[in-house]
Amino acid sequence: MEISENIKKYKAELGNEVTLVAISKTKPAEDLLEAYNAGQRVFGENKIQEMTEKWETLPKDIEWHMVGHVQTNKVKYMAPFVSLIHAVDSLKLLKEINKEAKKNDRKIACLLQIKIAEEDTKFGLDAEEAKELLTSEKFSELKNIEVKGLMGMATYTEDEAVVRGEFDYLKSVYEDLKKNNPHFEILSMGMSGDYQVAMECGSNMVRIGSAIFGERNYN
Ligand SMILES: *Cc1c(COP(=O)(O)O)cnc(C)c1O
């Protein structure tokens, strides 16, 4: 199927309640433009240099989401334009984002990444760590960031029960933290292979790449 048809199909399926982030990493600008011309305005990338190059060449009303792991020394390159940073997993990184946001005289929206998969990935906080971070005095001093919710990635498996269990868990952590965090409004979970389960579990932002743009050769 054409990229433009895929965009229309997903937009119709997701409706107004769930935001579609079109994950365009590794794909050329013309593919993004095709999605843009079909009405898509939110794109997600996982490499800062690639995202910056695309931001420079593509229409300026695109919202750019950073969905990959972020190194503190790279924050400055996206601080002028990034709309949402999905995978924040330390106070150190939040402080850096806050510093660069301030330099650019703006507030940057972030999500905390919660580790929910069985796989032993390096990234993500557990629920307790997220709670501690959000209630710390250091965090309350950061005025140029806004933590708007959580992001998580389920185990890569055909076993739907495992995926569902992990998304249910993330949803419960989200609801718990939301009680004391009035800015919480985004629960980013679900990718090409598991977005339907994620939506059933309460996701309101899905990150879909290969199902829109086709398989990637790397990443
Ligand atoms: C690549 C990526 C996606 C999209 O994956 P697909 O399986 O191609 O939909 C979603 N989220 C993150 C964090 C990614 O890195």
Short mmCIF file of C-alpha atoms and ligand atoms in Angstrom, two decimals:
data_model
loop_
_atom_site.label_atom_id
_atom_site.label_comp_id
_atom_site.label_asym_id
_atom_site.label_seq_id
_atom_site.Cartn_x
_atom_site.Cartn_y
_atom_site.Cartn_z
CA MET A 1 0.00 0.00 0.00
CA GLU A 2 0.99 3.58 -0.58
CA ILE A 3 2.20 5.66 2.36
CA SER A 4 -0.66 8.13 1.87
CA GLU A 5 -3.24 5.33 1.98
CA ASN A 6 -1.66 3.95 5.14
CA ILE A 7 -1.86 7.33 6.83
CA LYS A 8 -5.54 7.64 5.96
CA LYS A 9 -6.23 4.12 7.14
CA TYR A 10 -4.55 4.61 10.52
CA LYS A 11 -6.09 8.04 11.08
CA ALA A 12 -9.54 6.56 10.47
CA GLU A 13 -8.84 3.62 12.76
CA LEU A 14 -7.40 5.73 15.60
CA GLY A 15 -10.03 8.46 15.58
CA ASN A 16 -9.63 11.65 17.58
CA GLU A 17 -8.75 10.11 20.92
CA VAL A 18 -5.45 8.53 19.93
CA THR A 19 -2.55 10.49 18.44
CA LEU A 20 -0.64 8.87 15.59
CA VAL A 21 3.10 9.45 15.66
CA ALA A 22 4.45 8.39 12.27
CA ILE A 23 7.87 6.91 12.99
CA SER A 24 9.92 7.93 9.99
CA LYS A 25 13.45 7.00 11.12
CA THR A 26 15.75 5.89 8.26
CA LYS A 27 13.16 6.98 5.66
CA PRO A 28 13.90 9.70 3.08
CA ALA A 29 12.30 13.15 3.26
CA GLU A 30 10.10 12.41 0.23
CA ASP A 31 8.38 9.59 2.14
CA LEU A 32 7.63 11.98 4.99
CA LEU A 33 6.33 14.53 2.53
CA GLU A 34 3.94 11.96 1.10
CA ALA A 35 2.59 11.31 4.59
CA TYR A 36 2.44 15.05 5.21
CA ASN A 37 0.42 15.57 2.04
CA ALA A 38 -2.01 12.92 3.28
CA GLY A 39 -2.57 15.03 6.41
CA GLN A 40 0.03 13.69 8.85
CA ARG A 41 1.69 16.35 11.02
CA VAL A 42 3.35 14.37 13.83
CA PHE A 43 6.56 12.50 13.05
CA GLY A 44 8.91 10.55 15.31
CA GLU A 45 12.64 9.99 14.88
CA ASN A 46 15.26 8.29 17.03
CA LYS A 47 18.45 10.03 15.91
CA ILE A 48 18.97 13.70 16.60
CA GLN A 49 21.04 14.49 13.54
CA GLU A 50 18.56 12.83 11.20
CA MET A 51 15.63 14.58 12.87
CA THR A 52 17.38 17.96 12.64
CA GLU A 53 18.13 17.52 8.94
CA LYS A 54 14.51 16.61 8.23
CA TRP A 55 13.24 19.51 10.33
CA GLU A 56 15.39 21.86 8.23
CA THR A 57 14.04 20.67 4.90
CA LEU A 58 10.39 19.80 5.61
CA PRO A 59 7.36 22.07 6.27
CA LYS A 60 7.55 24.00 9.51
CA ASP A 61 4.14 22.98 10.87
CA ILE A 62 5.38 19.45 11.52
CA GLU A 63 5.58 18.36 15.16
CA TRP A 64 8.83 16.48 15.77
CA HIS A 65 8.92 13.80 18.45
CA MET A 66 12.18 12.27 19.64
CA VAL A 67 11.38 8.64 20.48
CA GLY A 68 14.90 7.23 20.88
CA HIS A 69 17.32 7.28 23.75
CA VAL A 70 18.82 10.76 24.17
CA GLN A 71 22.39 11.52 25.16
CA THR A 72 22.71 14.66 27.27
CA ASN A 73 25.32 16.21 24.98
CA LYS A 74 22.89 16.08 22.02
CA VAL A 75 19.93 17.81 23.65
CA LYS A 76 21.04 21.25 22.45
CA TYR A 77 20.55 20.32 18.79
CA MET A 78 16.83 19.59 19.13
CA ALA A 79 15.96 22.04 21.90
CA PRO A 80 14.93 24.81 19.48
CA PHE A 81 12.22 22.77 17.78
CA VAL A 82 11.38 19.38 19.34
CA SER A 83 7.71 19.00 20.41
CA LEU A 84 7.91 15.96 22.66
CA ILE A 85 10.76 13.82 24.00
CA HIS A 86 9.38 10.32 24.69
CA ALA A 87 12.16 8.40 26.40
CA VAL A 88 13.44 10.43 29.33
CA ASP A 89 14.82 8.16 32.03
CA SER A 90 16.90 10.26 34.40
CA LEU A 91 16.89 13.49 36.37
CA LYS A 92 20.25 14.29 34.78
CA LEU A 93 18.65 14.27 31.33
CA LEU A 94 15.66 16.30 32.52
CA LYS A 95 18.03 18.92 33.93
CA GLU A 96 19.84 19.16 30.61
CA ILE A 97 16.57 19.46 28.68
CA ASN A 98 15.47 22.16 31.13
CA LYS A 99 18.73 24.07 30.64
CA GLU A 100 18.54 23.99 26.84
CA ALA A 101 14.82 24.80 26.84
CA LYS A 102 15.55 27.85 28.94
CA LYS A 103 18.25 29.00 26.51
CA ASN A 104 15.65 28.80 23.76
CA ASP A 105 13.09 30.59 25.89
CA ARG A 106 10.62 27.71 25.73
CA LYS A 107 9.14 24.86 27.69
CA ILE A 108 9.80 21.34 26.38
CA ALA A 109 7.28 18.54 26.88
CA CYS A 110 8.68 15.16 27.95
CA LEU A 111 7.51 11.66 28.81
CA LEU A 112 9.22 9.35 31.26
CA GLN A 113 10.11 5.96 29.84
CA ILE A 114 9.03 3.11 32.09
CA LYS A 115 10.66 -0.29 31.76
CA ILE A 116 7.86 -2.79 31.24
CA ALA A 117 9.37 -5.52 29.03
CA GLU A 118 10.83 -8.77 30.25
CA GLU A 119 13.79 -8.20 27.99
CA ASP A 120 16.78 -6.84 29.76
CA THR A 121 16.94 -3.43 28.11
CA LYS A 122 19.16 -0.75 29.48
CA PHE A 123 16.65 2.06 29.28
CA GLY A 124 13.68 3.09 31.35
CA LEU A 125 12.77 3.70 34.96
CA ASP A 126 10.76 1.41 37.18
CA ALA A 127 7.57 2.76 38.70
CA GLU A 128 9.16 3.56 42.07
CA GLU A 129 12.02 5.47 40.47
CA ALA A 130 9.58 7.50 38.37
CA LYS A 131 7.58 8.36 41.47
CA GLU A 132 10.68 9.41 43.36
CA LEU A 133 11.83 11.56 40.49
CA LEU A 134 8.47 13.31 40.13
CA THR A 135 8.27 14.10 43.84
CA SER A 136 11.88 15.22 44.26
CA GLU A 137 12.74 18.80 45.12
CA LYS A 138 15.25 18.96 42.27
CA PHE A 139 12.49 18.09 39.83
CA SER A 140 10.17 20.78 41.15
CA GLU A 141 12.85 23.38 40.39
CA LEU A 142 12.83 22.62 36.65
CA LYS A 143 10.55 25.27 35.20
CA ASN A 144 11.26 24.83 31.50
CA ILE A 145 10.12 21.26 31.15
CA GLU A 146 6.71 19.68 31.47
CA VAL A 147 6.42 15.94 32.07
CA LYS A 148 3.18 15.08 30.31
CA GLY A 149 3.02 11.36 30.89
CA LEU A 150 4.67 8.02 30.28
CA MET A 151 6.06 5.92 27.45
CA GLY A 152 6.81 2.22 27.33
CA MET A 153 7.74 -0.60 24.99
CA ALA A 154 6.35 -4.10 25.45
CA THR A 155 8.30 -7.30 24.97
CA TYR A 156 8.71 -8.23 21.32
CA THR A 157 6.68 -11.44 21.24
CA GLU A 158 3.79 -13.14 19.50
CA ASP A 159 2.34 -13.92 22.92
CA GLU A 160 -0.44 -11.36 23.21
CA ALA A 161 -1.08 -12.12 26.87
CA VAL A 162 2.44 -11.01 27.76
CA VAL A 163 2.09 -7.77 25.79
CA ARG A 164 -1.33 -7.08 27.28
CA GLY A 165 -0.04 -7.67 30.80
CA GLU A 166 2.77 -5.18 30.28
CA PHE A 167 0.52 -2.50 28.79
CA ASP A 168 -2.05 -3.00 31.56
CA TYR A 169 0.72 -2.54 34.07
CA LEU A 170 1.93 0.68 32.40
CA LYS A 171 -1.61 2.02 32.33
CA SER A 172 -1.94 1.40 36.08
CA VAL A 173 1.37 3.18 36.77
CA TYR A 174 0.16 6.07 34.62
CA GLU A 175 -3.14 6.37 36.49
CA ASP A 176 -1.35 6.22 39.81
CA LEU A 177 1.15 8.98 38.95
CA LYS A 178 -1.53 11.09 37.27
CA LYS A 179 -3.22 11.61 40.65
CA ASN A 180 -0.39 13.89 41.77
CA ASN A 181 0.73 15.19 38.38
CA PRO A 182 -1.90 17.44 36.83
CA HIS A 183 0.07 17.76 33.57
CA PHE A 184 -0.23 14.04 32.86
CA GLU A 185 -2.28 13.51 29.70
CA ILE A 186 -0.18 11.31 27.41
CA LEU A 187 0.30 7.55 27.57
CA SER A 188 2.57 6.62 24.66
CA MET A 189 2.42 2.89 24.03
CA GLY A 190 1.98 0.70 20.96
CA MET A 191 3.95 0.19 17.73
CA SER A 192 3.17 -1.46 14.36
CA GLY A 193 2.86 -4.93 15.84
CA ASP A 194 1.01 -4.18 19.06
CA TYR A 195 -0.83 -0.85 18.77
CA GLN A 196 -4.28 -2.46 18.84
CA VAL A 197 -3.58 -4.19 22.13
CA ALA A 198 -2.05 -0.95 23.43
CA MET A 199 -5.19 0.99 22.53
CA GLU A 200 -7.37 -1.58 24.25
CA CYS A 201 -5.19 -1.08 27.33
CA GLY A 202 -5.69 2.69 27.32
CA SER A 203 -2.95 4.12 25.11
CA ASN A 204 -3.67 7.57 23.68
CA MET A 205 -0.53 7.89 21.56
CA VAL A 206 0.80 5.17 19.26
CA ARG A 207 4.14 5.15 17.45
CA ILE A 208 3.80 3.42 14.10
CA GLY A 209 6.71 3.09 11.69
CA SER A 210 7.10 0.07 9.44
CA ALA A 211 3.36 -0.47 8.97
CA ILE A 212 3.16 2.99 7.38
CA PHE A 213 6.50 3.40 5.60
CA GLY A 214 7.48 -0.22 4.99
CA GLU A 215 10.27 -2.29 6.51
CA ARG A 216 13.49 -0.60 7.49
CA ASN A 217 16.89 -1.96 6.53
CA TYR A 218 18.39 -1.04 9.87
CA ASN A 219 17.12 0.12 13.27
C1 LIG B 1 11.20 2.37 15.66
C2 LIG B 1 10.35 2.67 16.82
C3 LIG B 1 8.95 2.56 16.74
C4 LIG B 1 8.21 2.07 15.51
O1 LIG B 1 8.42 0.72 15.31
P1 LIG B 1 7.55 -0.09 14.18
O2 LIG B 1 7.59 -1.47 14.68
O3 LIG B 1 8.28 0.12 12.91
O4 LIG B 1 6.20 0.51 14.17
C5 LIG B 1 8.20 2.91 17.85
N1 LIG B 1 8.79 3.35 18.99
C6 LIG B 1 10.11 3.48 19.10
C7 LIG B 1 10.68 3.97 20.38
C8 LIG B 1 10.94 3.15 18.03
O5 LIG B 1 12.27 3.27 18.16
#
